[in-house]
Coordinates of C-alpha atoms and ligand atoms in Angstrom, one line a residue:
M1 CA -10.0 7.1 -14.1
S2 CA -9.0 5.9 -10.7
T3 CA -7.6 8.5 -7.9
T4 CA -4.8 7.0 -5.5
I5 CA -4.8 8.6 -2.2
A6 CA -1.9 7.1 0.2
V7 CA -1.2 7.7 3.7
A8 CA 2.2 7.9 5.3
G9 CA 3.6 8.9 8.6
K10 CA 5.5 8.3 11.7
G11 CA 4.4 4.9 13.6
G12 CA 1.2 5.6 15.6
S13 CA 0.6 9.0 13.8
G14 CA -2.9 8.0 12.9
K15 CA -2.2 6.5 9.3
T16 CA -4.7 3.8 9.5
T17 CA -7.2 6.1 11.4
L18 CA -6.9 8.7 8.6
A19 CA -7.1 6.0 5.7
S20 CA -10.2 4.5 7.2
L21 CA -11.7 7.9 7.8
I22 CA -11.1 8.9 4.1
I23 CA -12.4 5.6 3.0
R24 CA -15.6 6.2 5.0
F25 CA -15.9 9.8 3.7
L26 CA -15.5 8.2 0.1
H27 CA -17.8 5.2 0.5
R28 CA -20.6 7.6 1.5
Q29 CA -20.0 10.2 -1.2
Q30 CA -18.3 8.8 -4.1
G31 CA -17.9 5.4 -6.2
P32 CA -16.3 2.4 -5.4
I33 CA -13.0 2.1 -3.2
L34 CA -10.0 -0.4 -3.5
A35 CA -8.4 -0.3 -0.1
V36 CA -4.8 -1.3 0.3
D37 CA -3.1 -2.3 3.3
A38 CA 0.3 -2.0 2.7
D39 CA 1.5 -2.3 6.4
P40 CA 3.1 -5.9 7.0
N41 CA 1.2 -5.5 10.5
S42 CA -2.0 -5.2 8.8
N43 CA -4.9 -3.6 10.7
L44 CA -6.9 -1.5 8.1
G45 CA -9.2 -4.4 7.8
I46 CA -10.0 -4.3 11.4
S47 CA -10.6 -0.5 10.9
L48 CA -13.0 -1.2 8.2
G49 CA -14.6 -4.2 9.5
L50 CA -13.3 -6.6 6.8
Q51 CA -11.1 -9.4 6.9
A52 CA -8.8 -10.5 4.1
K53 CA -8.6 -14.5 3.9
R54 CA -5.0 -14.3 2.1
T55 CA -2.3 -11.7 1.6
I56 CA -0.4 -10.8 -1.3
G57 CA 2.6 -11.7 0.5
Q58 CA 1.4 -15.5 0.8
V59 CA 0.9 -15.6 -2.8
Q60 CA 4.2 -14.0 -3.6
G61 CA 5.8 -16.7 -1.3
E62 CA 3.9 -19.6 -3.2
F63 CA 5.0 -18.0 -6.5
L64 CA 8.5 -18.6 -5.7
E65 CA 8.3 -22.0 -4.2
E66 CA 9.7 -24.7 -6.3
K67 CA 6.7 -27.0 -6.2
L68 CA 4.2 -24.7 -7.5
D69 CA 1.1 -26.6 -8.4
I70 CA 0.2 -25.1 -11.9
P71 CA -2.3 -26.8 -13.7
P72 CA -1.0 -28.0 -17.1
G73 CA -1.8 -25.2 -19.9
L74 CA -1.5 -22.4 -17.5
S75 CA 1.5 -20.0 -17.6
K76 CA 3.2 -19.0 -14.2
Q77 CA 2.1 -15.3 -14.8
A78 CA -1.6 -16.6 -15.6
W79 CA -1.6 -18.5 -12.5
L80 CA -0.1 -15.6 -10.4
E81 CA -3.1 -13.5 -11.5
L82 CA -5.5 -15.8 -10.9
K83 CA -4.2 -16.5 -7.2
L84 CA -4.1 -12.4 -6.9
H85 CA -7.5 -12.1 -7.7
E86 CA -8.3 -14.5 -4.9
V87 CA -6.7 -12.0 -2.6
V88 CA -9.0 -9.2 -3.3
E89 CA -11.9 -9.1 -0.6
E90 CA -14.9 -7.9 -1.9
S91 CA -17.8 -6.3 0.1
E92 CA -20.4 -3.6 -0.7
G93 CA -18.7 -0.3 -2.2
I94 CA -15.3 -1.3 -0.6
D95 CA -12.9 -4.2 -1.6
L96 CA -9.7 -4.8 0.4
I97 CA -6.5 -6.0 -0.4
V98 CA -3.6 -6.7 2.2
M99 CA -0.2 -6.8 1.1
G100 CA 1.4 -8.7 4.1
R101 CA 4.9 -9.7 4.0
P102 CA 6.5 -12.0 1.7
D103 CA 6.6 -15.4 3.1
G104 CA 10.2 -16.8 3.1
P105 CA 13.4 -15.7 1.6
G106 CA 14.2 -15.1 -1.9
C107 CA 14.6 -12.1 -4.7
Y108 CA 11.2 -10.5 -5.1
C109 CA 12.3 -8.2 -7.8
S110 CA 10.8 -9.8 -10.7
I111 CA 7.6 -10.6 -8.9
N112 CA 7.3 -6.9 -7.9
V113 CA 7.1 -5.9 -11.3
L114 CA 4.2 -8.1 -12.0
L115 CA 2.6 -7.1 -8.8
R116 CA 2.8 -3.5 -9.6
D117 CA 1.2 -4.2 -13.1
Y118 CA -1.6 -6.2 -11.6
L119 CA -2.3 -3.5 -8.5
E120 CA -2.1 -0.8 -11.4
N121 CA -4.7 -2.9 -13.6
L122 CA -6.9 -3.7 -10.5
S123 CA -7.1 0.0 -9.3
G124 CA -8.3 1.0 -12.8
N125 CA -11.5 -0.6 -11.8
Y126 CA -12.3 1.5 -8.9
E127 CA -12.8 4.8 -8.6
W128 CA -10.6 5.5 -5.6
T129 CA -7.8 3.7 -4.2
V130 CA -6.6 4.3 -0.8
V131 CA -3.5 2.9 0.7
D132 CA -2.4 2.5 4.4
N133 CA 1.4 2.4 4.4
E134 CA 3.6 1.2 7.1
A135 CA 5.6 3.6 9.3
G136 CA 8.7 2.9 7.4
M137 CA 8.7 3.7 3.7
E138 CA 9.8 0.0 2.7
H139 CA 6.8 -0.6 0.7
L140 CA 7.1 2.5 -0.8
S141 CA 10.6 2.1 -1.7
R142 CA 10.0 -1.3 -3.3
R143 CA 7.8 0.5 -5.6
T144 CA 5.0 -2.1 -5.7
T145 CA 2.8 1.2 -5.2
Q146 CA 1.6 2.6 -8.5
K147 CA 1.6 6.4 -9.0
I148 CA 0.1 8.3 -6.0
D149 CA -2.2 11.3 -7.1
I150 CA -2.3 12.4 -3.2
L151 CA 0.1 11.5 -0.5
L152 CA -1.0 12.6 2.8
M153 CA 1.7 12.9 5.4
V154 CA 0.4 12.5 9.1
A155 CA 2.0 13.9 12.0
E156 CA 1.8 14.3 15.6
P157 CA 1.1 17.8 17.0
S158 CA 4.5 18.2 18.5
L159 CA 8.0 19.5 17.3
K160 CA 9.3 15.9 16.9
G161 CA 6.2 14.8 15.1
L162 CA 6.7 17.4 12.7
R163 CA 10.3 17.1 12.2
T164 CA 9.7 13.4 11.5
A165 CA 7.2 14.2 8.7
A166 CA 9.7 16.5 7.2
R167 CA 12.3 13.6 7.4
L168 CA 9.9 11.2 5.7
K169 CA 9.3 14.0 3.1
A170 CA 12.8 13.9 2.3
L171 CA 12.9 10.2 1.9
V172 CA 9.8 10.5 -0.6
E173 CA 11.9 12.8 -2.6
E174 CA 14.7 10.5 -2.4
L175 CA 12.8 7.8 -3.8
K176 CA 11.7 9.6 -6.8
L177 CA 8.1 8.1 -6.9
S178 CA 5.4 9.7 -8.9
I179 CA 3.4 11.8 -6.8
G180 CA 0.7 14.3 -7.9
H181 CA 0.4 16.3 -4.8
Q182 CA 1.7 16.0 -1.1
F183 CA 0.0 17.5 1.7
L184 CA 0.6 17.7 5.6
V185 CA -2.1 16.6 8.2
V186 CA -1.5 17.0 11.9
N187 CA -3.6 14.4 14.0
R188 CA -4.9 14.9 17.5
S189 CA -4.9 18.7 17.4
S190 CA -7.3 21.3 17.5
N191 CA -7.1 23.7 14.4
D192 CA -5.3 26.4 16.7
L193 CA -1.8 25.1 16.7
P194 CA 0.6 26.9 19.2
P195 CA 2.9 29.3 17.4
P196 CA 6.1 27.0 17.8
L197 CA 4.3 24.4 15.8
K198 CA 2.8 26.7 13.3
A199 CA 6.4 27.6 12.7
E200 CA 7.4 23.9 12.2
V201 CA 4.5 23.3 9.9
E202 CA 5.8 25.9 7.8
K203 CA 9.4 24.4 7.6
V204 CA 8.0 20.9 6.6
G205 CA 7.3 22.5 3.5
L206 CA 4.2 20.6 2.4
D207 CA 0.9 22.4 1.6
F208 CA -0.8 22.2 5.2
L209 CA -4.3 20.2 4.6
G210 CA -5.4 20.7 8.5
T211 CA -5.9 19.0 11.6
I212 CA -7.8 16.2 13.0
P213 CA -9.1 16.6 16.7
Q214 CA -8.7 14.2 19.4
D215 CA -11.9 12.2 18.9
E216 CA -13.2 10.2 22.0
A217 CA -15.6 8.4 19.5
I218 CA -12.5 7.0 17.9
V219 CA -11.1 6.0 21.2
Q220 CA -14.5 4.2 22.2
Y221 CA -14.7 2.4 18.7
D222 CA -11.1 1.2 19.0
L223 CA -11.9 -0.1 22.7
E224 CA -15.0 -1.6 21.4
E225 CA -13.3 -3.0 18.1
K226 CA -16.1 -1.2 15.9
P227 CA -15.4 -0.4 12.5
L228 CA -14.6 3.2 11.7
L229 CA -16.9 3.2 8.7
S230 CA -20.0 3.2 11.1
L231 CA -18.7 6.6 12.9
P232 CA -21.5 9.2 12.9
D233 CA -21.2 12.1 10.9
T234 CA -21.4 14.2 13.9
S235 CA -17.8 12.7 15.1
A236 CA -15.7 15.6 15.3
A237 CA -13.0 13.6 13.3
A238 CA -15.4 12.8 10.6
I239 CA -16.3 16.5 10.4
A240 CA -12.6 17.4 10.0
I241 CA -12.0 14.8 7.2
K242 CA -15.2 16.1 5.3
E243 CA -13.6 19.5 5.2
M244 CA -10.2 18.5 4.2
M245 CA -11.4 16.2 1.5
G246 CA -13.6 19.2 0.1
N247 CA -10.3 20.9 -0.2
I248 CA -8.4 17.9 -1.9
L249 CA -11.2 17.4 -4.3
K250 CA -11.2 21.1 -5.5
P251 CA -10.5 20.9 -9.1
N252 CA -7.1 22.8 -8.9
K253 CA -5.8 20.5 -6.3
M254 CA -5.8 17.4 -8.4
Ligands
ATP1 N1 -7.8 11.8 15.8 C1 -7.6 10.7 17.0 N2 -8.6 10.7 18.0 C2 -8.7 9.7 18.8 N3 -7.9 8.6 18.8 C3 -7.0 8.4 17.7 C4 -7.0 9.3 16.8 N4 -6.1 9.2 16.0 C5 -5.8 7.9 16.1 N5 -6.2 7.5 17.2 C6 -5.9 6.2 17.9 O1 -4.5 6.1 18.1 C7 -4.1 4.8 18.1 C8 -3.1 4.8 16.8 O2 -3.7 5.3 15.5 P1 -3.4 4.6 14.0 O3 -3.6 3.0 14.3 O4 -4.3 5.3 13.2 O5 -1.9 4.9 13.9 P2 -1.0 4.4 12.8 O6 0.1 5.5 12.3 O7 -1.6 3.4 11.7 O8 -0.1 3.3 13.6 P3 1.1 2.3 13.1 O9 2.0 3.0 12.5 O10 1.1 1.3 14.2 O11 0.3 1.4 11.8 C9 -5.1 3.9 17.4 O12 -5.7 3.5 18.7 C10 -6.3 5.1 17.1 O13 -7.7 4.5 17.3
MG2 MG1 -1.4 1.7 11.0

């Protein structure tokens, strides 16, 4: 069965970086991965060195247009599935889908249901589904995301950052999403958090999974637009992710 890991957090906290590093780890150690870019300002593909030709949002827009060019004998639903299939960008061991934003006005309620079913079926083909979310919880609240086994809340190493993580956690609770286990990850920080931050971590009320250090290799890759998939195993952030994933994958955590 497929395991879904989703990443959430404040803008710029490191969601896409964390999602990419997890995909990098799983790609090296485990089975096929479906990478889902659920940020309308899509950039997970850049981090992975993959480029989707179309987005789910574009297909949604077309679906709602009056002048749908559906061949005779094909139902609207079958047409949609065909089109959605074209959105999957396939590569070695990792496929990418980009949610994008729906084109044009209209009510997306009915299509969201179809979309959720489609995504649920699709992720069944992969051992892992990794979802990079936008800073707001829009996408999660539209519930186009299927069940989440593991939600990682990323925070900056500051009181403000941790308090935002706590607010997002409350929001997630309000949405009553089906989430197996939630963890807190502090990005750009050494393991040795100053006492006020340690106290704040406690207050967030999520299992603390660990920290990702500020990594100059990531800065360099970003500047050179190099995919994080090729980050060497010696990178400090890659080492931290390996340890975190080891903890997540412990049988009692899943
Ligand atoms: N541990 C790290 N070490 C060095 N640079 C990092 C680290 N984490 C993130 N960055 C850099 O910080 C910037 C923001 O990170 P990222 O894009 O992952 O954040 P985000 O939460 O996805 O942002 P957004 O809300 O805009 O989607 C990027 O340029 C990224 O390369
Ligand atoms: Mg991002």
